[in-house]
mmCIF file of C-alpha atoms in Angstrom:
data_model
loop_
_atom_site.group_PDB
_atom_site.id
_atom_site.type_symbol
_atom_site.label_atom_id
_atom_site.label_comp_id
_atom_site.label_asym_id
_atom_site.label_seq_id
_atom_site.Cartn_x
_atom_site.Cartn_y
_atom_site.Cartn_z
ATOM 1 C CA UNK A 27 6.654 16.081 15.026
ATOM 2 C CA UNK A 28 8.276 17.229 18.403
ATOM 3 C CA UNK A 29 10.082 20.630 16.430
ATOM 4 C CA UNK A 30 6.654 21.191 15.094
ATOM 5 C CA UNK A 31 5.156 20.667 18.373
ATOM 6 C CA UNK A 32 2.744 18.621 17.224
ATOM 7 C CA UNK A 33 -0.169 17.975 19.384
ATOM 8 C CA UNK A 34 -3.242 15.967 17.838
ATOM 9 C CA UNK A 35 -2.587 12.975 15.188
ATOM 10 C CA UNK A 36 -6.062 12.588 13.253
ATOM 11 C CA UNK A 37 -5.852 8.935 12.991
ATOM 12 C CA UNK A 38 -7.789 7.424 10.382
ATOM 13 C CA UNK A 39 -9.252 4.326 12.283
ATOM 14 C CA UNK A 40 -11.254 2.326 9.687
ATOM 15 C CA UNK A 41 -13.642 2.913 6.910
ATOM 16 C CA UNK A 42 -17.404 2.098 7.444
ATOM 17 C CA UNK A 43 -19.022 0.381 4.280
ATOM 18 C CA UNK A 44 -21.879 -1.854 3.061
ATOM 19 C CA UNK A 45 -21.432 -5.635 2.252
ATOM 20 C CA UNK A 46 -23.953 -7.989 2.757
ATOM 21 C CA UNK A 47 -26.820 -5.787 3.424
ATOM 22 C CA UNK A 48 -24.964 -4.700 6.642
ATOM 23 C CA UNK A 49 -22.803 -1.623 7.382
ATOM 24 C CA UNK A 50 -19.606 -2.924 8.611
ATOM 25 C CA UNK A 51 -16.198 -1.692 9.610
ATOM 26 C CA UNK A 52 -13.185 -2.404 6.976
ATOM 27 C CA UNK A 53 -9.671 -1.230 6.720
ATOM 28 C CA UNK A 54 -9.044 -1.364 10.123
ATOM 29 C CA UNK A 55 -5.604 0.720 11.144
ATOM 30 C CA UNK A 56 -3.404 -1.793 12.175
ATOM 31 C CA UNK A 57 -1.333 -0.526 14.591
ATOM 32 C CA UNK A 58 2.029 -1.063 15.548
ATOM 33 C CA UNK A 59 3.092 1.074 18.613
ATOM 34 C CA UNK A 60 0.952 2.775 20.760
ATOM 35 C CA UNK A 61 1.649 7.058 20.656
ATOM 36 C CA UNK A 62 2.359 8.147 24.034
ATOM 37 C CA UNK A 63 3.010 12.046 23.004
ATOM 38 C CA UNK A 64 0.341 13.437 20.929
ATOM 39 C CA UNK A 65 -3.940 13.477 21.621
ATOM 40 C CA UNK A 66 -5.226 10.646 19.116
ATOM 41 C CA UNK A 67 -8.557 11.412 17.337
ATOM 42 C CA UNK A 68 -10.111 8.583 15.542
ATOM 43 C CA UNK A 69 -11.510 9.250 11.982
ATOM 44 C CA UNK A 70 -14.316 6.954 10.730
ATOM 45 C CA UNK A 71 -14.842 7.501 7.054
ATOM 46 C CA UNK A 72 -18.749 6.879 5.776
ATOM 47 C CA UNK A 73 -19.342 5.981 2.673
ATOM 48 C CA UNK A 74 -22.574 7.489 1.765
ATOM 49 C CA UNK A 75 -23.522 3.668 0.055
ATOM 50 C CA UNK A 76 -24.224 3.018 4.559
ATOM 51 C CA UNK A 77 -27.006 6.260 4.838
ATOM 52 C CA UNK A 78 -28.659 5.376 1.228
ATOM 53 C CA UNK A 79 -29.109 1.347 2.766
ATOM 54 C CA UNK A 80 -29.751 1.771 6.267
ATOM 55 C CA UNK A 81 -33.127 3.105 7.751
ATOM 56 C CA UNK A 82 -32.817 5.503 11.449
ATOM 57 C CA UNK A 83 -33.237 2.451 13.535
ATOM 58 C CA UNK A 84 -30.192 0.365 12.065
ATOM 59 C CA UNK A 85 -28.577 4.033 12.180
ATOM 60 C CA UNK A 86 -28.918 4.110 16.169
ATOM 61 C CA UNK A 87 -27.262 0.485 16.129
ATOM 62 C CA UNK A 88 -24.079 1.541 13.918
ATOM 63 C CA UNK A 89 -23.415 4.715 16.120
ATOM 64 C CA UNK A 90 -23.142 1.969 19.088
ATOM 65 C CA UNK A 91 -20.906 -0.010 17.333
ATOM 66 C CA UNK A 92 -18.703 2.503 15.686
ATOM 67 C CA UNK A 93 -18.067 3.582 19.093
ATOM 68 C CA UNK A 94 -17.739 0.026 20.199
ATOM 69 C CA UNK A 95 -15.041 -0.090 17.244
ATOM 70 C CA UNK A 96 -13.476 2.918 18.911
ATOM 71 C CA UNK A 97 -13.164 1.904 21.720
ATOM 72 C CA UNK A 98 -11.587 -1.382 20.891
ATOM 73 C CA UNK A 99 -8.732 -0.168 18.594
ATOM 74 C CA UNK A 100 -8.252 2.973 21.241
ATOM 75 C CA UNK A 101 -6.239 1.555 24.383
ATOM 76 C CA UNK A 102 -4.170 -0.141 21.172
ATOM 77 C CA UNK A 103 -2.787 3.316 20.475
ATOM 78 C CA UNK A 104 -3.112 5.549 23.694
ATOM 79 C CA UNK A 105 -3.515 5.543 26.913
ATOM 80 C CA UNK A 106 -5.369 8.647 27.030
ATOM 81 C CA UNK A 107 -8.753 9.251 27.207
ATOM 82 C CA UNK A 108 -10.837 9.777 23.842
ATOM 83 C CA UNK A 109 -11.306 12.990 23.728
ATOM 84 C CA UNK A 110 -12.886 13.599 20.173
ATOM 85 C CA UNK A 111 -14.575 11.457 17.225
ATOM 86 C CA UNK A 112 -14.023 13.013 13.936
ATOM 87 C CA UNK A 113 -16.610 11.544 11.002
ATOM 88 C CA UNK A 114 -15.482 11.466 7.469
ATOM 89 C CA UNK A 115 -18.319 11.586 4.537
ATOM 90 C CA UNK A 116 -18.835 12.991 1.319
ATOM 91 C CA UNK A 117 -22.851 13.508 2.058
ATOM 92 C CA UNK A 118 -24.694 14.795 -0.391
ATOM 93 C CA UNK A 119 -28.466 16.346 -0.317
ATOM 94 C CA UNK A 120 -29.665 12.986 -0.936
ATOM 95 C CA UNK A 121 -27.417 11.421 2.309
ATOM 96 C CA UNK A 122 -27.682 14.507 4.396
ATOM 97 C CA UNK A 123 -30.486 13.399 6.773
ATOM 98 C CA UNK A 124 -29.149 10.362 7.771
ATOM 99 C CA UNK A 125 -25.700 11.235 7.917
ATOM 100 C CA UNK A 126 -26.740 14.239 10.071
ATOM 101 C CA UNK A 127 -28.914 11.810 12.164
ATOM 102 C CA UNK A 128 -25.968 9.864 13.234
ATOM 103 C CA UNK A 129 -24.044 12.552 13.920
ATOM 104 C CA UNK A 130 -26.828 13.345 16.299
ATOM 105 C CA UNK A 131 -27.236 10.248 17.510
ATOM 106 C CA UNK A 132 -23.402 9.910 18.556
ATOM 107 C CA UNK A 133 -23.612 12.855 20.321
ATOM 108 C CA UNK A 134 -26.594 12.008 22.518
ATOM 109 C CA UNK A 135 -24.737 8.481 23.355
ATOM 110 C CA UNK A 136 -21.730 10.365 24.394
ATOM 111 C CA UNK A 137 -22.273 13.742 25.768
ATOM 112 C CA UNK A 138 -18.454 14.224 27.036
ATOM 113 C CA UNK A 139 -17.449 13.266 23.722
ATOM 114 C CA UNK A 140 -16.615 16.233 21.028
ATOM 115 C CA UNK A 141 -17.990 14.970 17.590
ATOM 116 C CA UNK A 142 -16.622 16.724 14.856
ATOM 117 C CA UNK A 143 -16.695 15.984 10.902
ATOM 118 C CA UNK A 144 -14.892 17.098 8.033
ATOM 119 C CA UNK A 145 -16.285 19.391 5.679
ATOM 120 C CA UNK A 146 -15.986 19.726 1.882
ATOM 121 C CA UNK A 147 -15.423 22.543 -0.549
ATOM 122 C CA UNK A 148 -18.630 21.685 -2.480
ATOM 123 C CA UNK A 149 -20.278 21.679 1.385
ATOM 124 C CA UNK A 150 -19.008 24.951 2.326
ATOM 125 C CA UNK A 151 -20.118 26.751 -0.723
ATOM 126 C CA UNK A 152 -24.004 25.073 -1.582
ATOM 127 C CA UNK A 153 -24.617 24.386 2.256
ATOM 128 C CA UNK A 154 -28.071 25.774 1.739
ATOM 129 C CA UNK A 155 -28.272 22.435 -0.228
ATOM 130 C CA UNK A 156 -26.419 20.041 1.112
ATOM 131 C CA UNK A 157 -26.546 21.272 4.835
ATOM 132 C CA UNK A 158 -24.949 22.309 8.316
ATOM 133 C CA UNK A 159 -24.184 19.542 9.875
ATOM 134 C CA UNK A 160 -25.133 19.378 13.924
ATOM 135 C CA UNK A 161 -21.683 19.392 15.171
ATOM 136 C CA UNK A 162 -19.761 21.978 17.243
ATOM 137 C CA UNK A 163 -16.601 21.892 15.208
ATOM 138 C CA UNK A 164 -15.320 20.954 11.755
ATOM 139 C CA UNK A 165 -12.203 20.737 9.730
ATOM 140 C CA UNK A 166 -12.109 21.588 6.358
ATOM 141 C CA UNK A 167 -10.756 19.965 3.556
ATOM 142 C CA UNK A 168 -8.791 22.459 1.612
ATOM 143 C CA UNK A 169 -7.813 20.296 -0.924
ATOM 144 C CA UNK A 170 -9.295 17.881 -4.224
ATOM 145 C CA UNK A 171 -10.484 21.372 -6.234
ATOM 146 C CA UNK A 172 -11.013 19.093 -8.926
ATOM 147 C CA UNK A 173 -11.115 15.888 -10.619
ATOM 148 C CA UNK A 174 -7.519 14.319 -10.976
ATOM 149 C CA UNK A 175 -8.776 12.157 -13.943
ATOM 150 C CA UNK A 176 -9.626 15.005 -16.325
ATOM 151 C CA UNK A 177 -5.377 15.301 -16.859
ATOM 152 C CA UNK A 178 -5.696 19.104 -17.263
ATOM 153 C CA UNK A 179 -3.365 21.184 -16.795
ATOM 154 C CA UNK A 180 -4.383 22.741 -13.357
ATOM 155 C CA UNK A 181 -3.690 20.828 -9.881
ATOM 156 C CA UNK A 182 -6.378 18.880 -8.871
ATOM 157 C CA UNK A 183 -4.797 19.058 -5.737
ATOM 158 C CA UNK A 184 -5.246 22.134 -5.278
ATOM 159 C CA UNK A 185 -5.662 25.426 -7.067
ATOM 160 C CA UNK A 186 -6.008 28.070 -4.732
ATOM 161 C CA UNK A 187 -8.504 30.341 -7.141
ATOM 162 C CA UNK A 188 -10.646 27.430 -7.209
ATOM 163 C CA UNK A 189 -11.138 26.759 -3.647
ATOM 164 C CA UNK A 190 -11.288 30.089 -2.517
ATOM 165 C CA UNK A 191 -13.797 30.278 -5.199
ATOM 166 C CA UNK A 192 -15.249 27.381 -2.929
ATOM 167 C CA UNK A 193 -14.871 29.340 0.314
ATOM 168 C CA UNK A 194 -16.225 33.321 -0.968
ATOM 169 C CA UNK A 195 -18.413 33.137 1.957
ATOM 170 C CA UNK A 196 -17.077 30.943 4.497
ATOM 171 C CA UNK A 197 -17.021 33.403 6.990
ATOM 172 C CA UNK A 198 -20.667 33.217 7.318
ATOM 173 C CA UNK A 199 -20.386 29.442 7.841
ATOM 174 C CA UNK A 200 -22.231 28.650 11.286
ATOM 175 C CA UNK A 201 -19.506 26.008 13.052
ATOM 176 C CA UNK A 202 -16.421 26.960 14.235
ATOM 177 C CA UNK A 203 -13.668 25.307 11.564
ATOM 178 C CA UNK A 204 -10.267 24.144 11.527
ATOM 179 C CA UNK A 205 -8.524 23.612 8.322
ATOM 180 C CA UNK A 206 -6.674 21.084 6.398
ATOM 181 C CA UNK A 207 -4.425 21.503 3.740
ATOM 182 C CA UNK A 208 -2.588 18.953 1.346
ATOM 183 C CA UNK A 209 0.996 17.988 1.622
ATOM 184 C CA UNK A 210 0.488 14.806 -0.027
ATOM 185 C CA UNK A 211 1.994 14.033 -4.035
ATOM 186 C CA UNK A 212 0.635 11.627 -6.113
ATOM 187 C CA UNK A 213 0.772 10.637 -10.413
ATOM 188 C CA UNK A 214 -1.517 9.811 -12.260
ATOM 189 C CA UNK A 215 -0.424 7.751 -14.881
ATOM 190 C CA UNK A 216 -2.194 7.292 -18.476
ATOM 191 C CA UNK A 217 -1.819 4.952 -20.487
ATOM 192 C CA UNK A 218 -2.116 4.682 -24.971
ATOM 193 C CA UNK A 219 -6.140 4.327 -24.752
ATOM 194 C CA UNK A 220 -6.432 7.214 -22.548
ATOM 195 C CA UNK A 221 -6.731 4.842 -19.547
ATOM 196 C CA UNK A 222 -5.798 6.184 -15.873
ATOM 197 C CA UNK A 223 -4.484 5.528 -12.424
ATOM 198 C CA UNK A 224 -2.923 7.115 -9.594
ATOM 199 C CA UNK A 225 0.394 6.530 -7.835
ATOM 200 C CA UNK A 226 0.898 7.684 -4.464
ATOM 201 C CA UNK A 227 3.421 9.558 -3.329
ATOM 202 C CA UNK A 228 5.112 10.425 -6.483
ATOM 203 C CA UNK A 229 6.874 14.025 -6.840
ATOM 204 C CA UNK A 230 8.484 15.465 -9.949
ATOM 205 C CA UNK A 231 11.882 15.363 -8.384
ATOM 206 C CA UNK A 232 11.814 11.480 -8.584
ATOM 207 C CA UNK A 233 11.012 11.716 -12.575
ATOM 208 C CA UNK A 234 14.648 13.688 -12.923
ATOM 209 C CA UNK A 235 16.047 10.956 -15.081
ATOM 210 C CA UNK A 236 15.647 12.156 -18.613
ATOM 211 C CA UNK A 237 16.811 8.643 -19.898
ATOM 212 C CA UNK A 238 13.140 7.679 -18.834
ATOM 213 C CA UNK A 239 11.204 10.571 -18.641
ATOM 214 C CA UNK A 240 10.493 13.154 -21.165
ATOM 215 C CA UNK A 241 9.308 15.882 -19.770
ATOM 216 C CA UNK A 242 6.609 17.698 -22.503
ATOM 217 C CA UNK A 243 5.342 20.736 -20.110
ATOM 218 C CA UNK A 244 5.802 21.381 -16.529
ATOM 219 C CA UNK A 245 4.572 18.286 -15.077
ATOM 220 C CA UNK A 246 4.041 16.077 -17.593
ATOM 221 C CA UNK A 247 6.295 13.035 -18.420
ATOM 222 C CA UNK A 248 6.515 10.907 -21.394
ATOM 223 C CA UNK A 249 8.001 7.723 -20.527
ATOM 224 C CA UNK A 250 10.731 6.853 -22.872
ATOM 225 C CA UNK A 251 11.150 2.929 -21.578
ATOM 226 C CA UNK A 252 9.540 0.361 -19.276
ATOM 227 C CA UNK A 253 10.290 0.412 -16.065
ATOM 228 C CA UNK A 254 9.003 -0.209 -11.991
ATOM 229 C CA UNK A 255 7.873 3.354 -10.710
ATOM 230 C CA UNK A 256 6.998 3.137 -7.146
ATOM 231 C CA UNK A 257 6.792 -0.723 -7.772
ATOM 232 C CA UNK A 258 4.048 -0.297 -10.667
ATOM 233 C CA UNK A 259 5.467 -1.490 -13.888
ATOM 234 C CA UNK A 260 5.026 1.906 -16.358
ATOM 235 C CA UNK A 261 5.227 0.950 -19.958
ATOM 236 C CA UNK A 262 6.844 3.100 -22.679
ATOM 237 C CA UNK A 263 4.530 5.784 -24.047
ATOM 238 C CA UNK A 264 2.492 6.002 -21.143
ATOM 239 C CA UNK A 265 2.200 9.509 -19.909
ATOM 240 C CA UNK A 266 3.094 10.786 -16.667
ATOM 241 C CA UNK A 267 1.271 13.554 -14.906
ATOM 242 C CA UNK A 268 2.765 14.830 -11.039
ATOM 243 C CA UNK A 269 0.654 17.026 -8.720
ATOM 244 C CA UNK A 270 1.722 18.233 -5.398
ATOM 245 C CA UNK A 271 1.554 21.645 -3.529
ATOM 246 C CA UNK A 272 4.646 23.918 -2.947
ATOM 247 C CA UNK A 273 4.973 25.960 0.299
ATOM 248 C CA UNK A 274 4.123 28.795 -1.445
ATOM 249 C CA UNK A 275 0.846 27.268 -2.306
ATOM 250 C CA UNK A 276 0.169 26.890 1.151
ATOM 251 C CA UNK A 277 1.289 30.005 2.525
ATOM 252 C CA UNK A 278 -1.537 31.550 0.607
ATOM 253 C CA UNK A 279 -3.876 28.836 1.629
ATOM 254 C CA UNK A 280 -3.219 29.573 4.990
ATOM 255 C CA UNK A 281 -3.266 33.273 4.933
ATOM 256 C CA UNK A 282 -6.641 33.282 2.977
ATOM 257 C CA UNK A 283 -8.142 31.063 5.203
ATOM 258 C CA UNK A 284 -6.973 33.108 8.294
ATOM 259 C CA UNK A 285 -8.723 36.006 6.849
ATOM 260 C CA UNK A 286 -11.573 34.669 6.405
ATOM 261 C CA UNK A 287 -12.547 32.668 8.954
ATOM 262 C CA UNK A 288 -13.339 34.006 12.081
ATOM 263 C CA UNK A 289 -13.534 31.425 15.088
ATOM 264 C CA UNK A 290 -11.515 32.125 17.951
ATOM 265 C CA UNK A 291 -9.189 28.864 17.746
ATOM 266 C CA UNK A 292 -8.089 28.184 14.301
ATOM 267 C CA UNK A 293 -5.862 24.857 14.099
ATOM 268 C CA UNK A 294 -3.979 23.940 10.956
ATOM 269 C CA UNK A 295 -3.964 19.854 10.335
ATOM 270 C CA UNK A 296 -1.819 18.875 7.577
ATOM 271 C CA UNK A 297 -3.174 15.818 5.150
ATOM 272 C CA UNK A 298 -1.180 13.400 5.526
ATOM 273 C CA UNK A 299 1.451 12.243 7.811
ATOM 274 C CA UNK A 300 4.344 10.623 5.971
ATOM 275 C CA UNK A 301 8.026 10.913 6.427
ATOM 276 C CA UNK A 302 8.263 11.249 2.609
ATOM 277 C CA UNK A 303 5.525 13.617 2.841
ATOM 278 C CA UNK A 304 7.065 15.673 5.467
ATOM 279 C CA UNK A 305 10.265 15.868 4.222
ATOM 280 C CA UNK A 306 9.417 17.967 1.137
ATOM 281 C CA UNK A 307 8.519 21.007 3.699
ATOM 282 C CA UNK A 308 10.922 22.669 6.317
ATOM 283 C CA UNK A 309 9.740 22.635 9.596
ATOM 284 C CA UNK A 310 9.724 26.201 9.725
ATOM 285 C CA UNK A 311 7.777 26.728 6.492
ATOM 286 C CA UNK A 312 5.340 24.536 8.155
ATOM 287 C CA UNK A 313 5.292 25.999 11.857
ATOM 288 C CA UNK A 314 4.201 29.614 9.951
ATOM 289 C CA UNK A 315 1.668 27.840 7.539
ATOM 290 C CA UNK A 316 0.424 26.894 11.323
ATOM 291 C CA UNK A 317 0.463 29.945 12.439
ATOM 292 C CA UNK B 7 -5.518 50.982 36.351
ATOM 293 C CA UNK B 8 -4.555 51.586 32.525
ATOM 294 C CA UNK B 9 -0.919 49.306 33.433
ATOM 295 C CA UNK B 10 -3.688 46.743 34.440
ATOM 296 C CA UNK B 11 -5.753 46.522 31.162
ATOM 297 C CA UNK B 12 -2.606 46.653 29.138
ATOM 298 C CA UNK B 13 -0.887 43.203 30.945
ATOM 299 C CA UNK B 14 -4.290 41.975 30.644
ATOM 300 C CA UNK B 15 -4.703 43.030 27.206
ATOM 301 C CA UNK B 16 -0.773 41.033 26.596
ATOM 302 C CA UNK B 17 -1.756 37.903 28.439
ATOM 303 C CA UNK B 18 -4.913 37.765 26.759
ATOM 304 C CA UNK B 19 -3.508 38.778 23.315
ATOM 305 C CA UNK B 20 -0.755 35.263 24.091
ATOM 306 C CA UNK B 21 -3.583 33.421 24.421
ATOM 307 C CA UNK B 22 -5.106 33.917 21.598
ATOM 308 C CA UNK B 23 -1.797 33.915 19.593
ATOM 309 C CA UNK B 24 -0.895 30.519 21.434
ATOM 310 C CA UNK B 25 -4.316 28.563 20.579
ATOM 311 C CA UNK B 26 -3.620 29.624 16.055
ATOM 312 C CA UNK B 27 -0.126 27.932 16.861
ATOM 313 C CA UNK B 28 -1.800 24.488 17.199
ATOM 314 C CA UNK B 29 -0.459 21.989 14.357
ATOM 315 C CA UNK B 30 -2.203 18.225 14.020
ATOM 316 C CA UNK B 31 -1.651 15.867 10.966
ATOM 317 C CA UNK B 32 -3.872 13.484 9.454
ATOM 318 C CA UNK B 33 -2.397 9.989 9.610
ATOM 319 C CA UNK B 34 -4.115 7.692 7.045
ATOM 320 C CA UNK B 35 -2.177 4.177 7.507
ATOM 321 C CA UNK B 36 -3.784 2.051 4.613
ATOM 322 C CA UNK B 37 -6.228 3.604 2.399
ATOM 323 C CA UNK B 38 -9.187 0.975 2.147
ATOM 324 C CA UNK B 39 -10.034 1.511 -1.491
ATOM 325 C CA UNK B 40 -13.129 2.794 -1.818
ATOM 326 C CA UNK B 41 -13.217 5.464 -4.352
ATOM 327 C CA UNK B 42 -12.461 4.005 -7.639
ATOM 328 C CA UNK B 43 -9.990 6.864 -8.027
ATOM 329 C CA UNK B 44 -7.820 5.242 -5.408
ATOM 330 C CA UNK B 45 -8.102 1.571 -6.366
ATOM 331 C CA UNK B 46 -4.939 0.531 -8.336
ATOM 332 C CA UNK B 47 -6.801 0.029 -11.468
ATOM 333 C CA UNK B 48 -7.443 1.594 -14.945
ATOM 334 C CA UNK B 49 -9.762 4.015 -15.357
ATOM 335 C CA UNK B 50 -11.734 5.828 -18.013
#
């Protein structure tokens, strides 16, 4: 992080969720150090479960205590001053009004505060339905193009034809964006009735060993014997599918992105921190993704 | 008067080239499992 010069860690701080008839927070981060170098922005991630419960009243009360939450976990992690609350949610038109309500509210309780959300794909290109949201700056997610469970051929990661296919008029978007793009692996794993799950972190380079995995087509594995992957036990038979993004991938991410959109200041945030993560990418491949 | 423009014309061109340099990560410690996709089990 200090060759990449890395100045903001997006730091998801807990999810916000309905149990009980109440919107509460779960997953807190637990953190272990606190970061002395780089700006900390907490992420709150929504589920849109919260906006389809609560009414605009309760609404008001869970902007108070998310930044109540905020500003509990915050001195646990830096000693700077909050700077910026980022909101996470997959709205839709039918959690729009509430979602953009709070994002409202929060910015009326805390005027110094920058509120920012992320954006999705599907939200950049139908935002005459699903909507603008009333913030000053968002970040978008330049990744999931499609469903990981439908075990196609294509990278539901990402396939750049697809988002930009997503993003045809993004210059006319209305908020000033920054963009995220996807150095995270994962597998999903099926198994002999067609069943799936996903495995973080897994790469094809770790599914080398022929002895266990067949490979069939370019990233896809049939597993010859049982075994621990990742400490899952995979079963003979089960079939192996790998998605991540090369630099390549991202170059052209980058550089479409950077000709299309048009703000001023155009940051580069890279989902998701990980030392396994990062050390699939040079340094320098990512300082000119950055760029 | 032109020398003037053009030094402002660098500085402010640095400027601009400075703030695309910015890189920021995402840290997601745990993932709380919300999205079926990301719970550990079988789906359909």
């Amino acid at each position: 992080m200090d060759e990449l010069n890395v100045q903001k860690l997006y730091v998801r701080f807990f999810d916000v969720d309905m149990k009980n008839n109440e919107a509460i927070p779960i997953g807190e981060i637990n953190i272990k150090e606190k970061n002395i170098q780089q700006e900390i922005i907490p992420v709150v991630f929504i589920t849109n479960d919260v906006f389809k419960n609560l009414d605009k009243n309760k609404i008001e009360d869970l902007a108070k205590h998310i930044k109540q939450e905020i500003e509990f976990i915050y001195p646990k992690i830096s000693d700077k001053k909050i700077k910026e609350i980022q909101f996470d949610c997959d709205w839709t038109i039918s959690t729009r009004s509430k979602y953009f309500y709070l994002l409202n509210i929060v910015e009326k309780q805390n005027p110094t505060l920058l509120v920012s959300a992320t954006i999705r794909l599907h939200q950049i290109k139908d935002k005459t339905k699903t909507g603008i949201p009333p913030i000053k700056k968002g970040v978008l997610m330049y990744y999931a193009t499609s469903n990981p469970l439908d075990f196609k051929e294509e990278n539901s990661i990402l396939e750049n034809k697809l988002a930009e296919n997503y993003c045809k008029e993004i210059q006319n978007y209305p908020i000033a964006l920054d963009i995220a793009l996807p150095i995270y692996s994962w597998a999903i794993i099926e198994n002999q009735v067609g069943e799936k799950r996903l495995l973080n972190g897994i790469r094809n380079d770790m599914l080398k060993d022929t002895s266990i995995y067949q490979p069939i087509k370019p990233n896809f594995y049939l597993v010859k014997k049982d075994h621990y992957l990742h400490g899952n036990y995979i079963y003979e038979d089960f079939t192996i599918k790998t998605e991540e993004v090369t630099t390549t991938q991202l170059e052209q991410a980058s550089t479409f992105l950077k000709n299309k959109i048009i703000n001023q200041e155009l940051n580069t945030i890279f989902y998701q921190l990980d030392s396994s993560n990062l050390s699939h990418y040079s340094i320098q491949n990512l300082k000119n993704i950055s760029k | 008067m032109k020398e003037i423009s053009f030094v402002i014309l660098i500085i402010a061109s640095c400027i601009a080239c400075k703030k695309q340099h910015a890189t920021s990560f995402y840290f997601w410690e745990t993932m709380y499992e919300i999205s079926p996709i990301e719970k550990n089990i079988w789906m359909n």
